[in-house]
Amino acid sequence: MHSLSSLLSRRWVWPQPRGTTGLVATAESGAGHTWGAIAPWGWTLDPSGDWYYWWISIMALPILYNWIILICRSCFPDLQEQHTVLWLSLDYLSDTLYLLDIAVRLHTGFLEDGILVRDRGRIRRRYLRSTSFPWDVATVLPTDLLYLRLGPGVPAVRANRCLRVPRLFEAFDRRETRTAHPNAFRVAKLMLYVFVTIHWHGCLYFALSSWLGLGADAWVCPNASCPGFARPLRQYLHSFYFSTLILATVGDTPEPQREEEFLFVTAGFLLAVLGFATITGSISSVISNRNAADAAFYPDPEPVRHYLRARGAGGRLARRVARWHQHLRAQRKLPAEQAVLQHLPRGLRAEVAASVHLPALRRVGLFQSWERGVLQQLVLRLRPQVFGPGEFVCRRGDVGREMYFVREGRLAVVAEDGITQLAVLGEGLYFGEISLINIKGEPPLPRHSPPAPPASPQPPASPGNTSGNRRTANIMSIGYSDLFCLSKEDLAEVLAEFPSARAMMEAKGRELLLRMGKLDVHAEAAAAAAAEEAECRTQALETALEGLQTRAARLLAQLESSAFKLALRVERLECQLRQRQSAGGSGPAGGLGPPRAQGPSGVQGPTKVTLTAVAK
Ligand SMILES: Nc1ncnc2c1ncn2[C@@H]1O[C@@H]2COP(=O)(O)O[C@H]2[C@H]1O
């Protein structure tokens, strides 16, 4: 069982809707401060987390309530009087949320040097010093106390509640970045602004009408004597309709009769001009955003169309090109998705690409047992390509530069006549690998590990595959085919890491080559026999060389021994010569000079050196 102290000293992470840490309760007040126990208020919010996002989304409601209802209640006194309890309840509910929002801001962390600061002391100090704090306080000042003096029929005393509007804009900004349909959201936001503007204008029109006297002239709002106009709803709808006519500059409104009316209508027209400019700008930015997103996703057909027209290549070909572009859009195929994602950091890009493409990759038999991390790396190297009906992906005899994985669609292996289909390839299969990998004639022996991948590019011809690096077949797309393309270099790198994948590919390729009669099964055996023969020859040469070396050593020994004997004889002769000369009296024997220094063997040094050199 957990002791109370261990529970209290633990760092709590609150459950997150989508796995992000948005709200964290800590036993510490932040870096450096340790609290004895968790205070119930000891939590902090991550401003980019989900909890904060949902909180400010909730905060949009009381702010909108104050902006829409307060003006209405102020200008339509009947509305205020008829539902006083409801309004007071909603008012104080909205005030509670405003106060809670201040509490939330006192617990919302901030980023410093890219790191989230969770020290509540620092968070508090930062908020209290910020410009939003006085603003927030102003919105919760108890101005309702004026009710005691003015009575509850003057809701305008709560006008300060509208000052919380920056929080509404923040909520809208967050929503816009998170929503899957930002353009729809932008249009909805614009409509809300338009509605609030007309609403305010309508309320002010009614207030002006009341001040001038309801039904006093044709321009002001009719009074209760008109049928239906005794009800506030009818009065409101009339005012809203009237303001819509003014702000939409439809102009089908009664002529103003008094100065106040002229001024009001003129101000309305000016507001309408501003509104039109804003609406036009916003809608055109929505449209251009949409077009920009489309342009980033799909290739623009216009330049190709122009090119074909300029080169006089219209007709059937132009229609095929147009149909291909149409297919991309209709089926949401994104050939330029790498360009769309390129601004993301590599790791994040890999994760995004993996989350989109992993299900398709997993359907490829070759990849089924691969780990997610490896597939994530692979997915970044794959280029999506779409082929139209009747288009050839590769032709027999071409040099192979990439291979393909079928993501969707059907492709035919077509015979030379261009019609006969030898096989049909579908989803999860791959092709185009034979010309890229060096397929041997014989499968590797079981006791060997699978052959190591080549470090350098493959030689153009291998001993087994007689086609070398040329395509062995024509591959034609039957309908529209959605393929992943992997370049030869990337394939070599992938196979270097996965010998088992290489073995699988080689086995399939060998089988196909055998069926096509393009596998020279004897080539490798012949190569092996030649290698064996060369080995035998080398061994024989080595043996002969060893014999020669032995004989040479023996000869050298003999030579040295004869040289030694020769030197001894020469010395003996010299001795005899000296003895004879000394026996014959003094003579030229003295001319022989001083006796020479003798070596350790008794042979004179230079003589020995000379003889050794001769022997060598
Ligand atoms: N009969 C066949 N059945 C299935 N696929 C084939 C057949 N013949 C050739 N291929 C594939 O078509 C590809 C054409 O290019 P490659 O020769 O590089 O690799 C070839 C094989 O992957």
XYZ file of C-alpha atoms and ligand atoms in Angstrom:
638
model
C 0.000 0.000 0.000
C 1.232 3.501 -0.724
C 1.973 5.534 2.315
C 0.416 8.965 2.465
C 3.798 10.684 2.412
C 4.911 8.804 -0.725
C 1.681 9.764 -2.411
C 2.130 13.368 -1.420
C 5.737 13.554 -2.504
C 5.037 12.069 -5.906
C 5.007 14.171 -9.066
C 1.564 13.790 -10.570
C 0.876 13.940 -14.260
C -2.770 14.400 -14.988
C -4.316 12.315 -17.751
C -4.128 14.043 -21.113
C -6.719 13.725 -23.851
C -4.137 13.180 -26.576
C -1.053 12.145 -24.699
C 0.342 15.635 -24.264
C 1.308 16.970 -20.896
C -0.859 19.997 -20.519
C -1.638 20.060 -16.826
C 0.925 18.993 -14.272
C 0.539 18.932 -10.520
C 3.861 19.129 -8.776
C 5.165 18.682 -5.285
C 7.680 21.393 -6.070
C 7.000 24.991 -6.753
C 9.407 24.855 -9.654
C 13.140 24.789 -10.037
C 14.872 24.955 -6.721
C 11.789 25.153 -4.420
C 10.570 22.059 -2.651
C 7.241 22.011 -0.922
C 6.529 19.620 1.951
C 3.257 18.476 0.392
C 1.184 19.126 -2.616
C -0.986 22.139 -2.179
C -4.393 21.588 -3.761
C -3.672 24.529 -6.047
C -0.234 23.147 -6.915
C -0.802 22.675 -10.612
C 0.487 24.462 -13.640
C -0.812 24.575 -17.187
C 1.197 24.211 -20.341
C 0.039 27.047 -22.632
C 0.425 24.790 -25.654
C -1.305 21.837 -24.010
C -4.820 20.550 -24.423
C -6.111 21.635 -21.054
C -5.274 25.273 -21.718
C -6.768 25.020 -25.182
C -10.067 23.712 -23.847
C -10.124 26.288 -21.094
C -9.783 29.252 -23.410
C -12.356 27.671 -25.735
C -14.755 27.655 -22.764
C -13.822 31.254 -21.955
C -15.068 32.314 -25.395
C -18.649 31.648 -24.211
C -18.955 34.190 -21.344
C -17.134 36.804 -23.437
C -19.530 36.319 -26.351
C -22.439 36.298 -23.902
C -21.443 39.699 -22.581
C -20.821 41.120 -26.035
C -24.159 39.956 -27.453
C -26.589 40.012 -24.556
C -25.505 43.104 -22.624
C -26.198 45.561 -25.467
C -29.483 43.842 -26.198
C -30.638 44.071 -22.576
C -29.512 47.677 -22.366
C -31.406 48.777 -25.487
C -34.520 46.651 -24.973
C -35.691 47.399 -21.422
C -38.606 44.960 -21.745
C -36.184 42.133 -22.365
C -34.238 43.042 -19.238
C -37.349 43.255 -17.080
C -38.978 40.054 -18.294
C -36.055 37.724 -17.480
C -34.214 39.441 -14.646
C -33.478 36.203 -12.718
C -32.120 34.477 -15.790
C -29.876 37.433 -16.639
C -28.568 37.760 -13.104
C -27.778 34.021 -12.970
C -25.975 34.138 -16.302
C -24.162 37.327 -15.295
C -22.755 35.776 -12.138
C -21.913 32.539 -13.879
C -19.941 34.565 -16.415
C -18.263 36.505 -13.569
C -17.266 33.213 -11.926
C -15.670 32.063 -15.161
C -13.855 35.407 -15.465
C -12.433 34.970 -11.958
C -11.473 31.370 -12.667
C -9.735 32.582 -15.788
C -7.573 34.883 -13.682
C -6.727 31.865 -11.492
C -5.855 29.879 -14.607
C -3.571 32.655 -15.811
C -1.838 32.624 -12.446
C -1.046 28.957 -13.088
C -0.180 29.059 -16.763
C 3.498 28.444 -17.413
C 5.532 30.306 -19.982
C 8.476 29.540 -22.184
C 11.926 30.799 -21.351
C 14.791 29.777 -23.627
C 12.384 27.257 -25.117
C 11.789 25.586 -21.736
C 8.456 25.687 -19.957
C 8.724 27.553 -16.673
C 6.522 25.931 -14.021
C 7.698 27.897 -11.012
C 4.450 29.319 -9.715
C 6.178 32.216 -8.019
C 7.695 33.327 -11.312
C 4.466 32.683 -13.217
C 2.558 34.827 -10.739
C 5.069 37.650 -10.857
C 5.096 37.604 -14.642
C 1.301 37.775 -14.883
C 0.978 40.506 -12.262
C 3.493 42.621 -14.191
C 1.911 41.968 -17.578
C -0.440 44.405 -19.326
C -3.221 41.824 -19.339
C -3.480 41.775 -15.564
C -4.966 45.304 -15.081
C -7.142 44.650 -18.099
C -8.416 41.387 -16.574
C -9.014 43.059 -13.212
C -10.961 45.846 -14.916
C -13.314 43.259 -16.397
C -14.225 41.833 -12.987
C -14.597 45.101 -11.055
C -17.910 44.844 -9.176
C -19.603 47.591 -11.166
C -22.895 45.789 -10.459
C -22.881 47.578 -7.110
C -24.271 50.491 -9.117
C -27.479 48.437 -9.319
C -28.006 49.468 -5.694
C -28.190 53.086 -6.835
C -29.584 52.784 -10.364
C -31.693 49.649 -9.973
C -31.305 46.305 -11.816
C -32.760 47.707 -15.034
C -29.431 49.233 -16.146
C -27.277 46.346 -17.305
C -24.934 48.808 -19.058
C -23.112 49.088 -15.716
C -21.554 45.761 -16.609
C -20.066 47.086 -19.868
C -16.557 46.562 -18.486
C -17.118 42.791 -18.984
C -16.668 43.352 -22.730
C -13.033 44.328 -22.168
C -12.105 40.634 -21.894
C -12.283 40.423 -25.700
C -8.494 39.775 -26.242
C -9.066 36.406 -24.607
C -11.735 35.690 -27.235
C -9.280 36.496 -30.031
C -6.719 34.200 -28.407
C -9.310 31.408 -28.309
C -10.066 31.985 -32.005
C -6.360 31.927 -32.901
C -5.849 28.633 -31.081
C -8.871 27.117 -32.729
C -7.704 28.263 -36.152
C -4.288 26.606 -35.778
C -5.770 23.372 -34.447
C -8.818 22.869 -36.588
C -8.737 20.544 -39.576
C -10.783 23.077 -41.574
C -9.144 26.455 -41.013
C -10.812 28.080 -44.009
C -14.292 27.064 -42.889
C -13.435 28.344 -39.436
C -12.226 31.681 -40.857
C -15.458 32.125 -42.788
C -17.528 31.217 -39.686
C -15.538 33.724 -37.633
C -16.163 36.410 -40.222
C -19.883 35.686 -40.201
C -19.884 35.957 -36.405
C -18.219 39.387 -36.611
C -20.773 40.462 -39.214
C -23.612 39.219 -37.031
C -22.293 40.999 -33.910
C -21.854 44.238 -35.860
C -25.399 44.151 -37.252
C -26.692 43.122 -33.830
C -25.058 46.131 -32.158
C -26.237 48.427 -34.924
C -29.783 47.096 -34.625
C -29.793 47.501 -30.844
C -28.484 51.066 -31.155
C -31.127 51.793 -33.837
C -33.815 50.661 -31.432
C -32.292 52.725 -28.616
C -32.249 55.800 -30.894
C -35.805 55.099 -31.983
C -36.905 54.845 -28.341
C -35.148 58.099 -27.579
C -36.742 59.879 -30.572
C -40.097 58.203 -29.864
C -41.196 54.848 -31.259
C -43.394 55.341 -34.331
C -42.689 59.115 -34.294
C -41.823 59.052 -38.005
C -41.411 56.531 -40.797
C -37.705 56.016 -40.127
C -37.850 54.993 -36.438
C -39.046 51.628 -35.179
C -42.867 51.395 -35.047
C -44.529 51.487 -31.656
C -46.777 48.951 -29.938
C -49.808 50.211 -31.896
C -48.477 48.357 -34.916
C -49.570 44.718 -34.789
C -46.912 42.487 -33.210
C -44.641 45.353 -32.166
C -45.599 45.083 -28.518
C -43.289 42.039 -28.273
C -39.545 42.639 -27.782
C -38.704 39.830 -30.240
C -40.602 41.617 -33.034
C -38.931 44.901 -32.147
C -35.540 43.236 -32.195
C -36.133 41.470 -35.506
C -37.309 44.711 -37.128
C -34.213 46.540 -35.852
C -31.898 43.749 -36.994
C -33.524 43.722 -40.449
C -33.294 47.507 -40.714
C -29.600 47.448 -39.780
C -28.924 44.655 -42.241
C -30.380 46.842 -44.999
C -28.191 49.756 -43.964
C -24.987 47.806 -43.424
C -25.445 45.770 -46.581
C -25.985 49.130 -48.371
C -29.122 47.737 -49.925
C -30.573 51.173 -49.300
C -34.234 50.158 -49.283
C -34.894 51.991 -45.993
C -37.216 54.946 -45.206
C -35.652 58.384 -45.633
C -34.210 59.824 -42.409
C -36.266 62.749 -41.129
C -34.123 64.283 -38.425
C -30.449 65.159 -37.944
C -29.911 62.282 -35.513
C -31.347 59.880 -38.061
C -29.156 61.246 -40.857
C -26.095 60.937 -38.667
C -27.001 57.394 -37.682
C -27.580 56.259 -41.275
C -24.366 57.943 -42.477
C -22.368 56.266 -39.713
C -24.000 53.001 -40.735
C -22.945 53.462 -44.370
C -19.385 54.232 -43.332
C -19.369 51.128 -41.200
C -20.718 49.204 -44.160
C -17.835 50.402 -46.360
C -15.369 49.265 -43.716
C -17.242 45.997 -43.327
C -17.229 45.374 -47.071
C -13.508 45.987 -47.288
C -12.896 43.625 -44.380
C -15.176 40.922 -45.756
C -13.703 41.164 -49.259
C -10.154 41.020 -47.876
C -10.935 38.083 -45.618
C -12.752 36.073 -48.267
C -10.032 36.705 -50.840
C -7.388 35.622 -48.311
C -9.411 32.463 -47.616
C -9.576 31.747 -51.351
C -5.896 32.507 -51.954
C -4.959 30.331 -48.951
C -6.982 27.531 -50.456
C -5.334 27.994 -53.831
C -1.872 28.146 -52.260
C -2.545 24.902 -50.366
C -3.817 23.287 -53.563
C -0.775 24.489 -55.490
C 1.523 23.009 -52.855
C -0.267 19.655 -53.014
C -0.988 19.194 -56.691
C 1.085 19.992 -59.774
C -0.314 22.864 -61.796
C -1.728 21.558 -65.101
C -1.612 24.978 -66.769
C 2.113 25.123 -67.756
C 1.951 21.589 -69.215
C -1.166 22.499 -71.194
C 0.553 25.634 -72.498
C 3.641 23.653 -73.404
C 1.678 21.034 -75.309
C -0.231 23.719 -77.155
C 2.947 25.643 -78.004
C 4.615 22.488 -79.315
C 1.535 21.478 -81.237
C 1.150 18.266 -79.248
C -2.568 18.470 -78.528
C -5.260 15.915 -79.126
C -5.118 12.570 -77.396
C -1.905 13.259 -75.533
C -3.206 16.537 -74.101
C -6.392 14.770 -72.976
C -4.343 12.073 -71.238
C -2.321 14.710 -69.409
C -5.508 16.517 -68.361
C -7.075 13.279 -67.150
C -3.947 12.502 -65.086
C -4.153 15.896 -63.361
C -7.857 15.418 -62.756
C -7.257 12.008 -61.223
C -4.710 13.441 -58.769
C -7.206 15.993 -57.538
C -10.249 13.766 -57.506
C -8.493 10.942 -55.674
C -6.428 13.276 -53.479
C -3.138 11.807 -54.624
C -0.321 14.063 -53.522
C 2.820 13.492 -55.583
C 4.501 16.562 -54.061
C 3.975 15.572 -50.449
C 7.699 15.549 -49.686
C 7.860 19.186 -50.730
C 4.908 19.967 -48.462
C 6.611 18.358 -45.472
C 10.135 19.530 -46.191
C 10.045 22.429 -43.712
C 9.510 19.994 -40.824
C 12.531 18.714 -38.900
C 13.699 15.333 -40.222
C 12.496 13.293 -37.233
C 9.050 14.864 -37.236
C 8.828 14.520 -41.020
C 9.635 10.814 -40.706
C 6.900 10.388 -38.106
C 4.334 12.239 -40.188
C 5.232 10.295 -43.328
C 5.202 7.038 -41.376
C 1.813 7.677 -39.824
C 0.417 8.344 -43.309
C 2.136 5.568 -45.232
C 2.907 2.809 -42.741
C -0.399 0.968 -43.267
C 0.328 0.839 -47.018
C 3.951 -0.211 -46.474
C 2.895 -2.954 -44.081
C 0.838 -4.493 -46.869
C 4.019 -5.041 -48.879
C 5.044 -8.610 -48.019
C 8.714 -7.694 -47.992
C 8.262 -5.185 -45.177
C 5.883 -7.129 -42.991
C 8.483 -8.190 -40.437
C 10.419 -4.921 -40.451
C 10.518 -2.749 -37.378
C 8.650 0.526 -37.293
C 11.827 2.588 -36.861
C 13.367 1.143 -40.011
C 10.194 1.650 -42.007
C 10.150 5.245 -40.796
C 13.568 5.751 -42.315
C 12.556 3.957 -45.491
C 9.372 5.933 -45.929
C 11.369 9.145 -46.287
C 13.192 7.668 -49.261
C 10.050 6.572 -51.057
C 8.668 8.903 -53.695
C 4.969 8.596 -54.504
C 4.271 8.315 -58.235
C 0.998 7.967 -60.085
C 0.760 6.336 -63.515
C -2.245 6.587 -65.806
C -3.964 3.808 -67.781
C -1.769 2.309 -70.509
C 1.355 4.111 -69.304
C 4.593 2.117 -69.164
C 6.405 2.270 -65.859
C 9.464 0.626 -67.380
C 10.383 -0.983 -70.684
C 12.413 -4.045 -71.340
C 16.053 -3.240 -72.084
C 16.085 0.091 -70.250
C 18.774 0.546 -67.617
C 17.154 0.026 -64.190
C 17.472 3.000 -61.867
C 14.643 2.472 -59.388
C 12.238 -0.133 -58.145
C 8.552 0.202 -57.255
C 6.111 -0.923 -54.591
C 2.454 -1.077 -55.560
C 0.399 0.977 -53.157
C -2.814 0.877 -55.115
C -3.841 -0.215 -58.609
C -2.934 -2.999 -61.006
C -0.026 -3.312 -63.415
C 0.630 -5.853 -66.131
C 3.891 -7.537 -67.092
C 3.522 -7.217 -70.849
C 5.191 -9.339 -73.517
C 7.144 -7.870 -76.408
C 3.996 -7.515 -78.528
C 2.787 -4.927 -76.009
C -0.553 -6.717 -75.569
C -0.046 -10.167 -74.026
C -0.129 -9.939 -70.255
C 2.299 -12.384 -68.668
C 1.341 -11.497 -65.101
C -0.632 -8.905 -63.174
C 0.862 -7.117 -60.185
C -1.402 -5.661 -57.493
C -1.375 -3.970 -54.118
C 1.427 -5.038 -51.782
C 3.706 -6.385 -54.537
C 6.915 -4.928 -55.883
C 8.819 -4.976 -59.156
C 11.828 -3.513 -60.912
C 14.348 -4.972 -58.491
C 16.019 -7.516 -60.821
C 18.010 -4.956 -62.775
C 19.145 -3.294 -59.549
C 20.476 -6.224 -57.544
C 23.234 -8.554 -58.559
C 21.430 -11.895 -58.870
C 23.737 -14.917 -58.880
C 23.079 -18.102 -60.828
C 23.027 -20.348 -57.780
C 21.331 -19.578 -54.498
C 23.792 -19.048 -51.644
C 24.759 -22.188 -49.741
C 22.791 -22.638 -46.522
C 25.889 -22.734 -44.308
C 26.879 -19.292 -45.550
C 25.294 -16.217 -44.223
C 23.452 -14.230 -46.908
C 25.862 -12.461 -49.207
C 27.064 -9.104 -48.029
C 25.773 -6.207 -50.104
C 28.217 -4.536 -52.409
C 29.856 -1.449 -51.005
C 30.314 0.040 -54.449
C 27.798 0.257 -57.313
C 26.960 -3.035 -59.004
C 28.881 -4.102 -62.065
C 26.800 -3.887 -65.194
C 26.586 -7.646 -65.670
C 26.440 -10.368 -63.073
C 27.500 -13.995 -63.567
C 23.834 -15.188 -63.198
C 21.499 -12.538 -64.621
C 22.266 -12.370 -68.310
C 20.365 -9.068 -68.637
C 22.779 -7.344 -66.289
C 21.413 -3.977 -65.212
C 18.754 -3.864 -67.955
C 15.021 -4.258 -67.382
C 13.824 -7.773 -68.036
C 10.208 -6.923 -68.817
C 7.733 -4.203 -69.820
C 5.498 -3.084 -66.969
C 2.305 -1.255 -67.916
C -0.232 0.381 -65.639
C -3.678 -1.108 -66.354
C -5.728 1.627 -64.702
C -4.397 4.383 -62.467
C -1.591 3.032 -60.293
C -0.282 4.591 -57.163
C 3.309 3.490 -56.586
C 6.150 4.105 -54.195
C 9.432 4.523 -56.026
C 12.802 3.672 -54.422
C 16.055 4.652 -56.125
C 18.869 2.158 -56.755
C 21.197 3.873 -54.266
C 18.555 3.925 -51.543
C 17.718 0.292 -52.217
C 21.416 -0.646 -51.866
C 21.548 1.129 -48.501
C 18.376 -0.532 -47.264
C 19.524 -3.987 -48.356
C 22.893 -3.410 -46.707
C 21.025 -3.202 -43.418
C 18.656 -6.067 -44.206
C 20.385 -9.116 -45.650
C 17.191 -11.123 -45.145
C 15.291 -8.707 -47.427
C 18.075 -9.032 -49.993
C 17.836 -12.831 -49.786
C 14.051 -12.670 -50.328
C 14.429 -10.353 -53.279
C 17.173 -12.440 -54.813
C 15.134 -15.642 -54.432
C 12.128 -14.063 -56.165
C 14.329 -12.535 -58.873
C 16.138 -15.816 -59.467
C 12.835 -17.600 -59.869
C 11.633 -15.035 -62.410
C 14.918 -15.086 -64.317
C 14.810 -18.883 -64.425
C 11.290 -18.771 -65.862
C 12.411 -16.247 -68.443
C 15.498 -18.308 -69.243
C 17.747 -15.391 -68.395
C 19.616 -17.006 -65.568
C 22.935 -18.538 -66.530
C 23.085 -21.229 -63.860
C 26.373 -22.600 -65.280
C 28.147 -19.305 -65.285
C 28.772 -19.406 -61.628
C 29.817 -23.088 -61.635
C 32.305 -22.294 -64.437
C 33.590 -19.347 -62.494
C 33.984 -21.549 -59.417
C 35.866 -24.239 -61.445
C 38.206 -21.618 -62.908
C 38.854 -20.269 -59.442
C 39.592 -23.781 -58.169
C 42.016 -24.456 -61.032
C 43.796 -21.200 -60.388
C 44.060 -22.175 -56.746
C 45.633 -25.543 -57.678
C 48.130 -23.858 -59.959
C 49.094 -21.395 -57.310
C 49.658 -24.200 -54.836
C 51.884 -26.125 -57.357
C 53.883 -22.969 -58.015
C 54.326 -22.418 -54.311
C 55.621 -26.015 -53.876
C 58.095 -25.613 -56.772
C 59.272 -22.325 -55.347
C 59.905 -23.918 -51.956
C 62.069 -26.657 -53.673
C 64.071 -24.045 -55.539
C 64.692 -22.094 -52.362
C 65.997 -25.242 -50.614
C 68.353 -25.995 -53.492
C 69.636 -22.442 -53.601
C 70.348 -22.569 -49.861
C 72.273 -25.793 -50.283
C 74.360 -24.356 -53.158
C 75.134 -21.294 -51.098
C 76.400 -23.450 -48.219
C 78.606 -25.412 -50.633
C 79.970 -22.229 -52.147
C 80.817 -20.813 -48.752
C 82.644 -23.988 -47.747
C 84.707 -24.054 -51.001
C 85.544 -20.370 -50.605
C 86.747 -21.046 -47.101
C 88.921 -23.887 -48.299
C 90.305 -21.721 -51.086
C 91.181 -18.975 -48.650
C 93.012 -21.463 -46.444
C 94.987 -22.663 -49.429
C 95.903 -19.138 -50.462
C 97.044 -18.395 -46.945
C 99.105 -21.557 -46.826
C 100.744 -20.652 -50.145
C 101.519 -17.135 -48.925
C 103.117 -18.588 -45.799
C 105.219 -20.915 -47.866
C 106.234 -18.036 -50.113
C 107.317 -15.914 -47.137
C 109.309 -18.830 -45.672
C 111.113 -19.338 -48.970
C 111.870 -15.671 -49.299
C 113.224 -15.486 -45.745
C 115.284 -18.635 -46.431
C 116.736 -16.959 -49.576
C 118.031 -13.879 -47.500
C 116.807 -10.386 -47.304
C 115.044 -9.461 -50.378
C 111.877 -7.984 -51.567
C 109.990 -9.894 -48.827
C 110.096 -6.660 -46.744
C 108.169 -5.094 -49.619
C 105.154 -7.182 -48.588
C 104.622 -4.611 -45.808
C 103.413 -5.235 -42.232
C 101.547 -8.465 -41.481
C 97.828 -8.087 -42.035
C 95.223 -8.339 -39.269
C 93.615 -11.781 -39.185
C 89.966 -12.630 -38.788
C 88.722 -14.969 -36.062
C 88.954 -17.965 -38.394
C 92.507 -17.229 -39.242
C 91.492 -15.962 -42.701
C 92.615 -12.444 -43.429
C 89.733 -9.945 -43.286
C 89.591 -8.531 -46.856
C 90.220 -11.954 -48.355
C 87.304 -13.349 -46.377
C 85.014 -10.497 -47.368
C 85.927 -10.903 -51.020
C 85.320 -14.625 -50.907
C 82.009 -14.270 -49.104
C 80.920 -11.752 -51.682
C 81.930 -14.140 -54.447
C 80.045 -16.972 -52.725
C 76.941 -14.838 -52.532
N 6.739 -12.787 -65.002
C 6.852 -11.806 -64.114
N 6.011 -11.731 -63.070
C 6.111 -10.731 -62.188
N 7.019 -9.760 -62.262
C 7.883 -9.781 -63.265
C 7.854 -10.801 -64.240
N 8.822 -10.548 -65.116
C 9.459 -9.429 -64.717
N 8.900 -8.961 -63.585
C 9.258 -7.737 -62.841
O 9.316 -6.703 -63.812
C 10.480 -5.975 -63.590
C 11.047 -5.260 -64.796
O 12.239 -4.621 -64.380
P 13.395 -5.485 -63.695
O 13.950 -6.388 -64.704
O 14.274 -4.593 -62.958
O 12.567 -6.374 -62.619
C 11.458 -7.009 -63.117
C 10.633 -7.830 -62.191
O 10.569 -7.249 -60.934
